[in-house]
Amino acid sequence: MMASFNSLPSVILMTRYFLLLVAFCVYLDAVGSDGKTGKTADFQSPDALVQKYIQKANELKLYESKHWLNLLHFRGKKSEITDKKFFYSPAGNRDPKAELEATIREFYRPIEAVKVPSYLKEIVANAKKIQGEHRTKIPQRSANKADYHAICRFGARFDYLDGALHFEGLPKNPCKEFTDMFAYIDPKSASIVFPSSFMGSPASMFGHTFLLLNSSFDSKLLAHAVDFAAQVDISKENPLVYMTKGLLGGYDGFYAIAPYYDKLKEYSDTENRDIYEFGLNLSEEEVKKMYRHIWELRDIGIEYFYFDKNCSYNMLWLLEIAREGVDLHQYFIYQVNPPETIFAMNNEGLIAGQEYRPSKWSKITAYEKKLRHHALFEVKKISQGVKEPQSIFSEDMPHKEKQAVLEASAEMAEYRYIKNKMPLPEYLKTAHQIALARSFLGKGEALVFDPDTFLQGNQGTRMMPYAFIKNGKFASGFEFRLAYHDITDNDVGYLKGMQIEFLKGSFYLDGTQSSVFQLQEAKIFSVASYGMMSYLFHPITYRFNTGFDRSFWEDRPVYYAALGGGASYAVNDYLYMYYVLEPIFYVLRSSRVALGNSLGMVASNARLKLTIEYSNRVYGRIIGHILDASFSVQIVHNLALFVNNQSYFFNDRATRQQNAMGLRIYF
């Protein structure tokens, strides 16, 4: 019988269920693809929606907003990016409004209509080939149309415009490639990493900066680094060609993401550069916003210029995207060097702390200071594999010193292997034996480092008003240096014994010459490395200078170029001495060559610095003697009092004496 279905209550109940189902379907119809509700979304065509949101964006003048201009890397009236892959509009790198309208159109392009470029298909094919040869858990690149759609490809643009316009009726797109890689990188916080100066490469003399994306893992070694670098193999490129093309923008630079431990191996171990990590007080959402923009910059070539549009400069864009209202570019007009970007970040309130990672060279040097001469002898022999590590057990030395000897030997053996002074099989055998011997001696004391920070040091640009007495006559002068540091500057925050100067000019007003400014010195470029010799290390001291000065026997500005080498020795933590032999090429009416012998001494602490250099120069039959002494006192941060004396003696020429006192102002 069907009585139960024919009864009136059952009919009423079924009717209610039916009406509820209809209402639920109507609600689902009104929900947009992005989960937002809208009354008219499904009743408008994609073209109509595009026109609607373009009109709304233009009414709000979003194309004039600083954030939109930052997303396009606009400086002035055009973008610093010329790569056509970064723009949808042909005029996108000059017209932010045209690019905004073109981007909105692309958001509404059907996924099946997306065209994947051939370069990306080739990248994906090569990646799959590598993946087939080596198993990896890293998410692979995708050539799927959905992943190349504008919503996924330009996620930072989409988030900004969607937040202002509230898009409806968009194509449904999970953005799988982005989602998988974001989960793999897992960015939670960020730091700026500064590897210190590396005198072995012209590209690294000013240091370097890159971004560190910290994950939820406790160890930073599992984090990922975001770097910007010129696409060039420095080891294969001619140094002169590299410098020329780097200065003139002859290379393209690219952003890249790599495991942080690879970067540490490159900078800290291979190049022996100390590493400073400056934590950034960005929220997790700001870090996520920054990562979306990093994603947009994949495969995008950007002109690389060594002195301004370099690795550090291109990190500034990422931070300005992360936190709206921050303006880091305002601090840089004509040049950008890595330490100065750290100062700019600190001025904008982004720096939240510092961590220090000593290089292998710094670790070994620290052990050198702890160990006696006999112990260092043991370190050298054990690290070379000449002496068995277990032999240290029978040595007459304190237990802690034995521990330090084996620890230093392990570091030194690895250093020798990195520098190709020990083959891999021999290194592995030596390292294993040292580790085994060390395991019998129990827990030791960790090395303690108390490094300076660049935030405590002076900035690189320097000017100095000074009073000047020359041969008993008073004058006033002014000096300006574009960058960066010399051995008479305070060493806090800088590598001791390192000098890099670029474009320094010194002028004085000579009252005896109708109040005309006279050129005292115009240094074009100067680089010096006074690497201190020790029992375990024997670096070569070298220096190169070129420009105009008055060190010739005639008292007038003369062009010169000098390149010399020698040795330096650290007496203690506060004093080092050096000797340099250098030929000096002069050009006046005719070319002249002088041979110079220079002996110098540098003594300093956190506030005071004394430098004295005596030079003997042979100009053919004329012999010159030059004594240059300077003393500086750090008054406060970025301000120092400087006193200098220069005395010139020539066997058949007039003697010159000049003294100067001034205030060095750093900025």
PDB file of N, CA and C in Angstrom, residues 302-389:
ATOM      1  N   ILE A 302      66.565  41.810 -15.756  1.00  0.00           N
ATOM      2  CA  ILE A 302      66.618  43.229 -15.380  1.00  0.00           C
ATOM      3  C   ILE A 302      68.052  43.711 -15.577  1.00  0.00           C
ATOM      4  N   GLU A 303      68.216  44.862 -16.197  1.00  0.00           N
ATOM      5  CA  GLU A 303      69.567  45.383 -16.450  1.00  0.00           C
ATOM      6  C   GLU A 303      70.343  45.516 -15.147  1.00  0.00           C
ATOM      7  N   TYR A 304      71.580  45.020 -15.156  1.00  0.00           N
ATOM      8  CA  TYR A 304      72.434  45.024 -13.978  1.00  0.00           C
ATOM      9  C   TYR A 304      73.521  46.083 -14.151  1.00  0.00           C
ATOM     10  N   PHE A 305      73.624  46.984 -13.172  1.00  0.00           N
ATOM     11  CA  PHE A 305      74.681  48.001 -13.147  1.00  0.00           C
ATOM     12  C   PHE A 305      75.420  47.866 -11.813  1.00  0.00           C
ATOM     13  N   TYR A 306      76.730  47.777 -11.891  1.00  0.00           N
ATOM     14  CA  TYR A 306      77.540  47.463 -10.723  1.00  0.00           C
ATOM     15  C   TYR A 306      77.390  48.490  -9.605  1.00  0.00           C
ATOM     16  N   PHE A 307      77.328  49.769  -9.935  1.00  0.00           N
ATOM     17  CA  PHE A 307      77.360  50.804  -8.905  1.00  0.00           C
ATOM     18  C   PHE A 307      75.987  51.257  -8.430  1.00  0.00           C
ATOM     19  N   ASP A 308      74.924  50.966  -9.153  1.00  0.00           N
ATOM     20  CA  ASP A 308      73.619  51.385  -8.640  1.00  0.00           C
ATOM     21  C   ASP A 308      72.552  50.298  -8.752  1.00  0.00           C
ATOM     22  N   LYS A 309      72.228  49.829  -9.930  1.00  0.00           N
ATOM     23  CA  LYS A 309      71.172  48.806 -10.080  1.00  0.00           C
ATOM     24  C   LYS A 309      71.779  47.419  -9.868  1.00  0.00           C
ATOM     25  N   ASN A 310      72.245  47.177  -8.658  1.00  0.00           N
ATOM     26  CA  ASN A 310      72.988  45.948  -8.368  1.00  0.00           C
ATOM     27  C   ASN A 310      72.191  45.018  -7.466  1.00  0.00           C
ATOM     28  N   CYS A 311      72.877  44.048  -6.869  1.00  0.00           N
ATOM     29  CA  CYS A 311      72.212  43.037  -6.035  1.00  0.00           C
ATOM     30  C   CYS A 311      71.446  43.674  -4.887  1.00  0.00           C
ATOM     31  N   SER A 312      72.049  44.634  -4.213  1.00  0.00           N
ATOM     32  CA  SER A 312      71.431  45.236  -3.035  1.00  0.00           C
ATOM     33  C   SER A 312      70.270  46.142  -3.410  1.00  0.00           C
ATOM     34  N   TYR A 313      70.447  46.888  -4.478  1.00  0.00           N
ATOM     35  CA  TYR A 313      69.392  47.796  -4.911  1.00  0.00           C
ATOM     36  C   TYR A 313      68.108  47.031  -5.211  1.00  0.00           C
ATOM     37  N   ASN A 314      68.228  45.888  -5.855  1.00  0.00           N
ATOM     38  CA  ASN A 314      67.034  45.154  -6.256  1.00  0.00           C
ATOM     39  C   ASN A 314      66.385  44.406  -5.100  1.00  0.00           C
ATOM     40  N   MET A 315      67.026  44.325  -3.951  1.00  0.00           N
ATOM     41  CA  MET A 315      66.354  43.833  -2.750  1.00  0.00           C
ATOM     42  C   MET A 315      65.379  44.873  -2.203  1.00  0.00           C
ATOM     43  N   LEU A 316      65.645  46.157  -2.482  1.00  0.00           N
ATOM     44  CA  LEU A 316      64.801  47.221  -1.935  1.00  0.00           C
ATOM     45  C   LEU A 316      63.369  47.120  -2.445  1.00  0.00           C
ATOM     46  N   TRP A 317      63.197  46.713  -3.711  1.00  0.00           N
ATOM     47  CA  TRP A 317      61.847  46.582  -4.275  1.00  0.00           C
ATOM     48  C   TRP A 317      61.026  45.585  -3.461  1.00  0.00           C
ATOM     49  N   LEU A 318      61.636  44.483  -3.069  1.00  0.00           N
ATOM     50  CA  LEU A 318      60.898  43.437  -2.360  1.00  0.00           C
ATOM     51  C   LEU A 318      60.384  43.948  -1.017  1.00  0.00           C
ATOM     52  N   LEU A 319      61.202  44.732  -0.323  1.00  0.00           N
ATOM     53  CA  LEU A 319      60.802  45.239   0.986  1.00  0.00           C
ATOM     54  C   LEU A 319      59.740  46.316   0.860  1.00  0.00           C
ATOM     55  N   GLU A 320      59.793  47.121  -0.187  1.00  0.00           N
ATOM     56  CA  GLU A 320      58.763  48.147  -0.384  1.00  0.00           C
ATOM     57  C   GLU A 320      57.429  47.522  -0.775  1.00  0.00           C
ATOM     58  N   ILE A 321      57.473  46.374  -1.444  1.00  0.00           N
ATOM     59  CA  ILE A 321      56.242  45.646  -1.741  1.00  0.00           C
ATOM     60  C   ILE A 321      55.666  45.043  -0.461  1.00  0.00           C
ATOM     61  N   ALA A 322      56.547  44.521   0.397  1.00  0.00           N
ATOM     62  CA  ALA A 322      56.093  43.858   1.623  1.00  0.00           C
ATOM     63  C   ALA A 322      55.385  44.832   2.550  1.00  0.00           C
ATOM     64  N   ARG A 323      55.961  46.008   2.736  1.00  0.00           N
ATOM     65  CA  ARG A 323      55.375  46.979   3.674  1.00  0.00           C
ATOM     66  C   ARG A 323      55.100  48.298   2.967  1.00  0.00           C
ATOM     67  N   GLU A 324      53.841  48.582   2.777  1.00  0.00           N
ATOM     68  CA  GLU A 324      53.457  49.837   2.131  1.00  0.00           C
ATOM     69  C   GLU A 324      53.836  51.010   3.032  1.00  0.00           C
ATOM     70  N   GLY A 325      54.279  52.088   2.430  1.00  0.00           N
ATOM     71  CA  GLY A 325      54.694  53.271   3.175  1.00  0.00           C
ATOM     72  C   GLY A 325      56.187  53.363   3.368  1.00  0.00           C
ATOM     73  N   VAL A 326      56.886  52.233   3.207  1.00  0.00           N
ATOM     74  CA  VAL A 326      58.349  52.246   3.301  1.00  0.00           C
ATOM     75  C   VAL A 326      58.926  52.766   1.989  1.00  0.00           C
ATOM     76  N   ASP A 327      59.869  53.691   2.072  1.00  0.00           N
ATOM     77  CA  ASP A 327      60.509  54.247   0.877  1.00  0.00           C
ATOM     78  C   ASP A 327      62.019  54.163   1.045  1.00  0.00           C
ATOM     79  N   LEU A 328      62.592  53.069   0.568  1.00  0.00           N
ATOM     80  CA  LEU A 328      64.030  52.853   0.689  1.00  0.00           C
ATOM     81  C   LEU A 328      64.804  53.507  -0.441  1.00  0.00           C
ATOM     82  N   HIS A 329      64.164  53.682  -1.592  1.00  0.00           N
ATOM     83  CA  HIS A 329      64.867  54.255  -2.738  1.00  0.00           C
ATOM     84  C   HIS A 329      65.247  55.723  -2.526  1.00  0.00           C
ATOM     85  N   GLN A 330      64.565  56.397  -1.618  1.00  0.00           N
ATOM     86  CA  GLN A 330      64.840  57.818  -1.406  1.00  0.00           C
ATOM     87  C   GLN A 330      66.260  58.074  -0.908  1.00  0.00           C
ATOM     88  N   TYR A 331      66.898  57.048  -0.343  1.00  0.00           N
ATOM     89  CA  TYR A 331      68.238  57.215   0.221  1.00  0.00           C
ATOM     90  C   TYR A 331      69.336  57.117  -0.836  1.00  0.00           C
ATOM     91  N   PHE A 332      68.976  56.766  -2.064  1.00  0.00           N
ATOM     92  CA  PHE A 332      69.993  56.502  -3.079  1.00  0.00           C
ATOM     93  C   PHE A 332      69.690  57.292  -4.348  1.00  0.00           C
ATOM     94  N   ILE A 333      70.693  58.063  -4.781  1.00  0.00           N
ATOM     95  CA  ILE A 333      70.542  58.893  -5.975  1.00  0.00           C
ATOM     96  C   ILE A 333      71.509  58.451  -7.064  1.00  0.00           C
ATOM     97  N   TYR A 334      72.782  58.344  -6.715  1.00  0.00           N
ATOM     98  CA  TYR A 334      73.806  58.121  -7.733  1.00  0.00           C
ATOM     99  C   TYR A 334      74.547  56.801  -7.567  1.00  0.00           C
ATOM    100  N   GLN A 335      74.517  56.180  -6.395  1.00  0.00           N
ATOM    101  CA  GLN A 335      75.218  54.915  -6.196  1.00  0.00           C
ATOM    102  C   GLN A 335      74.572  54.161  -5.050  1.00  0.00           C
ATOM    103  N   VAL A 336      74.703  52.830  -5.110  1.00  0.00           N
ATOM    104  CA  VAL A 336      74.153  51.968  -4.070  1.00  0.00           C
ATOM    105  C   VAL A 336      75.213  50.929  -3.721  1.00  0.00           C
ATOM    106  N   ASN A 337      75.640  50.893  -2.458  1.00  0.00           N
ATOM    107  CA  ASN A 337      76.517  49.805  -2.041  1.00  0.00           C
ATOM    108  C   ASN A 337      75.842  49.047  -0.903  1.00  0.00           C
ATOM    109  N   PRO A 338      76.128  47.762  -0.770  1.00  0.00           N
ATOM    110  CA  PRO A 338      75.386  46.910   0.170  1.00  0.00           C
ATOM    111  C   PRO A 338      75.284  47.431   1.602  1.00  0.00           C
ATOM    112  N   PRO A 339      76.372  47.884   2.241  1.00  0.00           N
ATOM    113  CA  PRO A 339      76.207  48.353   3.625  1.00  0.00           C
ATOM    114  C   PRO A 339      75.221  49.508   3.749  1.00  0.00           C
ATOM    115  N   GLU A 340      75.191  50.392   2.738  1.00  0.00           N
ATOM    116  CA  GLU A 340      74.295  51.541   2.825  1.00  0.00           C
ATOM    117  C   GLU A 340      72.832  51.113   2.799  1.00  0.00           C
ATOM    118  N   THR A 341      72.517  50.007   2.125  1.00  0.00           N
ATOM    119  CA  THR A 341      71.130  49.547   2.120  1.00  0.00           C
ATOM    120  C   THR A 341      70.722  49.062   3.512  1.00  0.00           C
ATOM    121  N   ILE A 342      71.679  48.528   4.275  1.00  0.00           N
ATOM    122  CA  ILE A 342      71.366  48.122   5.650  1.00  0.00           C
ATOM    123  C   ILE A 342      71.029  49.348   6.496  1.00  0.00           C
ATOM    124  N   PHE A 343      71.796  50.427   6.326  1.00  0.00           N
ATOM    125  CA  PHE A 343      71.498  51.670   7.034  1.00  0.00           C
ATOM    126  C   PHE A 343      70.117  52.200   6.655  1.00  0.00           C
ATOM    127  N   ALA A 344      69.770  52.138   5.368  1.00  0.00           N
ATOM    128  CA  ALA A 344      68.469  52.622   4.917  1.00  0.00           C
ATOM    129  C   ALA A 344      67.340  51.809   5.545  1.00  0.00           C
ATOM    130  N   MET A 345      67.499  50.500   5.595  1.00  0.00           N
ATOM    131  CA  MET A 345      66.477  49.645   6.213  1.00  0.00           C
ATOM    132  C   MET A 345      66.320  49.971   7.693  1.00  0.00           C
ATOM    133  N   ASN A 346      67.433  50.241   8.347  1.00  0.00           N
ATOM    134  CA  ASN A 346      67.374  50.592   9.764  1.00  0.00           C
ATOM    135  C   ASN A 346      66.670  51.928   9.959  1.00  0.00           C
ATOM    136  N   ASN A 347      66.955  52.884   9.084  1.00  0.00           N
ATOM    137  CA  ASN A 347      66.296  54.194   9.167  1.00  0.00           C
ATOM    138  C   ASN A 347      64.797  54.089   8.961  1.00  0.00           C
ATOM    139  N   GLU A 348      64.365  53.115   8.159  1.00  0.00           N
ATOM    140  CA  GLU A 348      62.934  52.930   7.903  1.00  0.00           C
ATOM    141  C   GLU A 348      62.271  52.006   8.919  1.00  0.00           C
ATOM    142  N   GLY A 349      63.008  51.636   9.963  1.00  0.00           N
ATOM    143  CA  GLY A 349      62.435  50.848  11.043  1.00  0.00           C
ATOM    144  C   GLY A 349      62.187  49.397  10.713  1.00  0.00           C
ATOM    145  N   LEU A 350      62.987  48.811   9.800  1.00  0.00           N
ATOM    146  CA  LEU A 350      62.773  47.427   9.392  1.00  0.00           C
ATOM    147  C   LEU A 350      63.662  46.428  10.131  1.00  0.00           C
ATOM    148  N   ILE A 351      64.803  46.891  10.650  1.00  0.00           N
ATOM    149  CA  ILE A 351      65.763  45.988  11.279  1.00  0.00           C
ATOM    150  C   ILE A 351      65.329  45.668  12.707  1.00  0.00           C
ATOM    151  N   ALA A 352      65.330  44.367  13.047  1.00  0.00           N
ATOM    152  CA  ALA A 352      64.865  43.946  14.374  1.00  0.00           C
ATOM    153  C   ALA A 352      65.917  43.174  15.156  1.00  0.00           C
ATOM    154  N   GLY A 353      67.138  43.076  14.665  1.00  0.00           N
ATOM    155  CA  GLY A 353      68.164  42.327  15.395  1.00  0.00           C
ATOM    156  C   GLY A 353      69.254  41.850  14.463  1.00  0.00           C
ATOM    157  N   GLN A 354      70.324  41.300  15.047  1.00  0.00           N
ATOM    158  CA  GLN A 354      71.462  40.847  14.252  1.00  0.00           C
ATOM    159  C   GLN A 354      71.984  39.517  14.766  1.00  0.00           C
ATOM    160  N   GLU A 355      72.346  38.637  13.834  1.00  0.00           N
ATOM    161  CA  GLU A 355      73.058  37.398  14.150  1.00  0.00           C
ATOM    162  C   GLU A 355      74.319  37.354  13.297  1.00  0.00           C
ATOM    163  N   TYR A 356      75.333  36.684  13.817  1.00  0.00           N
ATOM    164  CA  TYR A 356      76.645  36.664  13.166  1.00  0.00           C
ATOM    165  C   TYR A 356      77.065  35.226  12.900  1.00  0.00           C
ATOM    166  N   ARG A 357      77.521  34.959  11.676  1.00  0.00           N
ATOM    167  CA  ARG A 357      78.050  33.648  11.304  1.00  0.00           C
ATOM    168  C   ARG A 357      79.501  33.836  10.851  1.00  0.00           C
ATOM    169  N   PRO A 358      80.444  33.465  11.675  1.00  0.00           N
ATOM    170  CA  PRO A 358      81.858  33.649  11.292  1.00  0.00           C
ATOM    171  C   PRO A 358      82.246  32.725  10.153  1.00  0.00           C
ATOM    172  N   SER A 359      83.119  33.206   9.295  1.00  0.00           N
ATOM    173  CA  SER A 359      83.646  32.377   8.212  1.00  0.00           C
ATOM    174  C   SER A 359      84.611  31.354   8.774  1.00  0.00           C
ATOM    175  N   LYS A 360      84.986  30.405   7.964  1.00  0.00           N
ATOM    176  CA  LYS A 360      85.952  29.398   8.403  1.00  0.00           C
ATOM    177  C   LYS A 360      87.277  30.067   8.752  1.00  0.00           C
ATOM    178  N   TRP A 361      87.663  31.066   7.975  1.00  0.00           N
ATOM    179  CA  TRP A 361      88.903  31.797   8.268  1.00  0.00           C
ATOM    180  C   TRP A 361      88.821  32.471   9.629  1.00  0.00           C
ATOM    181  N   SER A 362      87.674  33.065   9.955  1.00  0.00           N
ATOM    182  CA  SER A 362      87.514  33.733  11.253  1.00  0.00           C
ATOM    183  C   SER A 362      87.563  32.735  12.400  1.00  0.00           C
ATOM    184  N   LYS A 363      86.982  31.556  12.183  1.00  0.00           N
ATOM    185  CA  LYS A 363      87.027  30.528  13.227  1.00  0.00           C
ATOM    186  C   LYS A 363      88.464  30.090  13.493  1.00  0.00           C
ATOM    187  N   ILE A 364      89.211  29.832  12.420  1.00  0.00           N
ATOM    188  CA  ILE A 364      90.597  29.370  12.585  1.00  0.00           C
ATOM    189  C   ILE A 364      91.437  30.465  13.237  1.00  0.00           C
ATOM    190  N   THR A 365      91.207  31.716  12.826  1.00  0.00           N
ATOM    191  CA  THR A 365      91.934  32.839  13.426  1.00  0.00           C
ATOM    192  C   THR A 365      91.644  32.943  14.919  1.00  0.00           C
ATOM    193  N   ALA A 366      90.393  32.678  15.307  1.00  0.00           N
ATOM    194  CA  ALA A 366      90.032  32.715  16.729  1.00  0.00           C
ATOM    195  C   ALA A 366      90.778  31.632  17.505  1.00  0.00           C
ATOM    196  N   TYR A 367      90.924  30.464  16.896  1.00  0.00           N
ATOM    197  CA  TYR A 367      91.709  29.406  17.551  1.00  0.00           C
ATOM    198  C   TYR A 367      93.177  29.808  17.653  1.00  0.00           C
ATOM    199  N   GLU A 368      93.683  30.492  16.636  1.00  0.00           N
ATOM    200  CA  GLU A 368      95.086  30.941  16.669  1.00  0.00           C
ATOM    201  C   GLU A 368      95.363  31.823  17.878  1.00  0.00           C
ATOM    202  N   LYS A 369      94.393  32.668  18.217  1.00  0.00           N
ATOM    203  CA  LYS A 369      94.576  33.579  19.338  1.00  0.00           C
ATOM    204  C   LYS A 369      94.559  32.833  20.671  1.00  0.00           C
ATOM    205  N   LYS A 370      93.916  31.682  20.711  1.00  0.00           N
ATOM    206  CA  LYS A 370      93.809  30.909  21.952  1.00  0.00           C
ATOM    207  C   LYS A 370      95.020  30.009  22.187  1.00  0.00           C
ATOM    208  N   LEU A 371      95.657  29.563  21.090  1.00  0.00           N
ATOM    209  CA  LEU A 371      96.662  28.504  21.195  1.00  0.00           C
ATOM    210  C   LEU A 371      98.089  29.049  21.219  1.00  0.00           C
ATOM    211  N   ARG A 372      98.955  28.338  21.923  1.00  0.00           N
ATOM    212  CA  ARG A 372     100.368  28.682  21.961  1.00  0.00           C
ATOM    213  C   ARG A 372     101.047  28.213  20.672  1.00  0.00           C
ATOM    214  N   HIS A 373     102.290  28.644  20.483  1.00  0.00           N
ATOM    215  CA  HIS A 373     103.013  28.346  19.245  1.00  0.00           C
ATOM    216  C   HIS A 373     103.146  26.839  19.025  1.00  0.00           C
ATOM    217  N   HIS A 374     103.473  26.102  20.067  1.00  0.00           N
ATOM    218  CA  HIS A 374     103.632  24.652  19.931  1.00  0.00           C
ATOM    219  C   HIS A 374     102.308  23.997  19.519  1.00  0.00           C
ATOM    220  N   ALA A 375     101.217  24.470  20.095  1.00  0.00           N
ATOM    221  CA  ALA A 375      99.905  23.914  19.760  1.00  0.00           C
ATOM    222  C   ALA A 375      99.550  24.200  18.297  1.00  0.00           C
ATOM    223  N   LEU A 376      99.908  25.377  17.814  1.00  0.00           N
ATOM    224  CA  LEU A 376      99.647  25.713  16.411  1.00  0.00           C
ATOM    225  C   LEU A 376     100.467  24.835  15.473  1.00  0.00           C
ATOM    226  N   PHE A 377     101.651  24.493  15.891  1.00  0.00           N
ATOM    227  CA  PHE A 377     102.467  23.557  15.110  1.00  0.00           C
ATOM    228  C   PHE A 377     101.732  22.221  14.965  1.00  0.00           C
ATOM    229  N   GLU A 378     101.117  21.754  16.055  1.00  0.00           N
ATOM    230  CA  GLU A 378     100.360  20.505  16.013  1.00  0.00           C
ATOM    231  C   GLU A 378      99.158  20.631  15.072  1.00  0.00           C
ATOM    232  N   VAL A 379      98.487  21.773  15.108  1.00  0.00           N
ATOM    233  CA  VAL A 379      97.329  22.013  14.230  1.00  0.00           C
ATOM    234  C   VAL A 379      97.742  21.899  12.770  1.00  0.00           C
ATOM    235  N   LYS A 380      98.853  22.524  12.436  1.00  0.00           N
ATOM    236  CA  LYS A 380      99.308  22.507  11.042  1.00  0.00           C
ATOM    237  C   LYS A 380      99.627  21.081  10.585  1.00  0.00           C
ATOM    238  N   LYS A 381     100.345  20.329  11.399  1.00  0.00           N
ATOM    239  CA  LYS A 381     100.755  18.972  10.999  1.00  0.00           C
ATOM    240  C   LYS A 381      99.559  18.018  10.934  1.00  0.00           C
ATOM    241  N   ILE A 382      98.653  18.109  11.902  1.00  0.00           N
ATOM    242  CA  ILE A 382      97.491  17.215  11.913  1.00  0.00           C
ATOM    243  C   ILE A 382      96.558  17.532  10.740  1.00  0.00           C
ATOM    244  N   SER A 383      96.323  18.815  10.453  1.00  0.00           N
ATOM    245  CA  SER A 383      95.410  19.200   9.368  1.00  0.00           C
ATOM    246  C   SER A 383      95.974  18.840   8.001  1.00  0.00           C
ATOM    247  N   GLN A 384      97.277  18.745   7.896  1.00  0.00           N
ATOM    248  CA  GLN A 384      97.914  18.353   6.635  1.00  0.00           C
ATOM    249  C   GLN A 384      97.974  16.839   6.468  1.00  0.00           C
ATOM    250  N   GLY A 385      97.574  16.106   7.492  1.00  0.00           N
ATOM    251  CA  GLY A 385      97.629  14.655   7.428  1.00  0.00           C
ATOM    252  C   GLY A 385      99.015  14.093   7.671  1.00  0.00           C
ATOM    253  N   VAL A 386      99.939  14.948   8.098  1.00  0.00           N
ATOM    254  CA  VAL A 386     101.321  14.525   8.333  1.00  0.00           C
ATOM    255  C   VAL A 386     101.447  13.811   9.677  1.00  0.00           C
ATOM    256  N   LYS A 387     100.607  14.190  10.636  1.00  0.00           N
ATOM    257  CA  LYS A 387     100.692  13.640  11.984  1.00  0.00           C
ATOM    258  C   LYS A 387      99.341  13.069  12.383  1.00  0.00           C
ATOM    259  N   GLU A 388      99.367  11.936  13.093  1.00  0.00           N
ATOM    260  CA  GLU A 388      98.132  11.293  13.525  1.00  0.00           C
ATOM    261  C   GLU A 388      97.446  12.138  14.600  1.00  0.00           C
ATOM    262  N   PRO A 389      96.129  12.331  14.506  1.00  0.00           N
ATOM    263  CA  PRO A 389      95.420  13.128  15.525  1.00  0.00           C
ATOM    264  C   PRO A 389      95.556  12.551  16.927  1.00  0.00           C
TER     265      PRO A 389
END
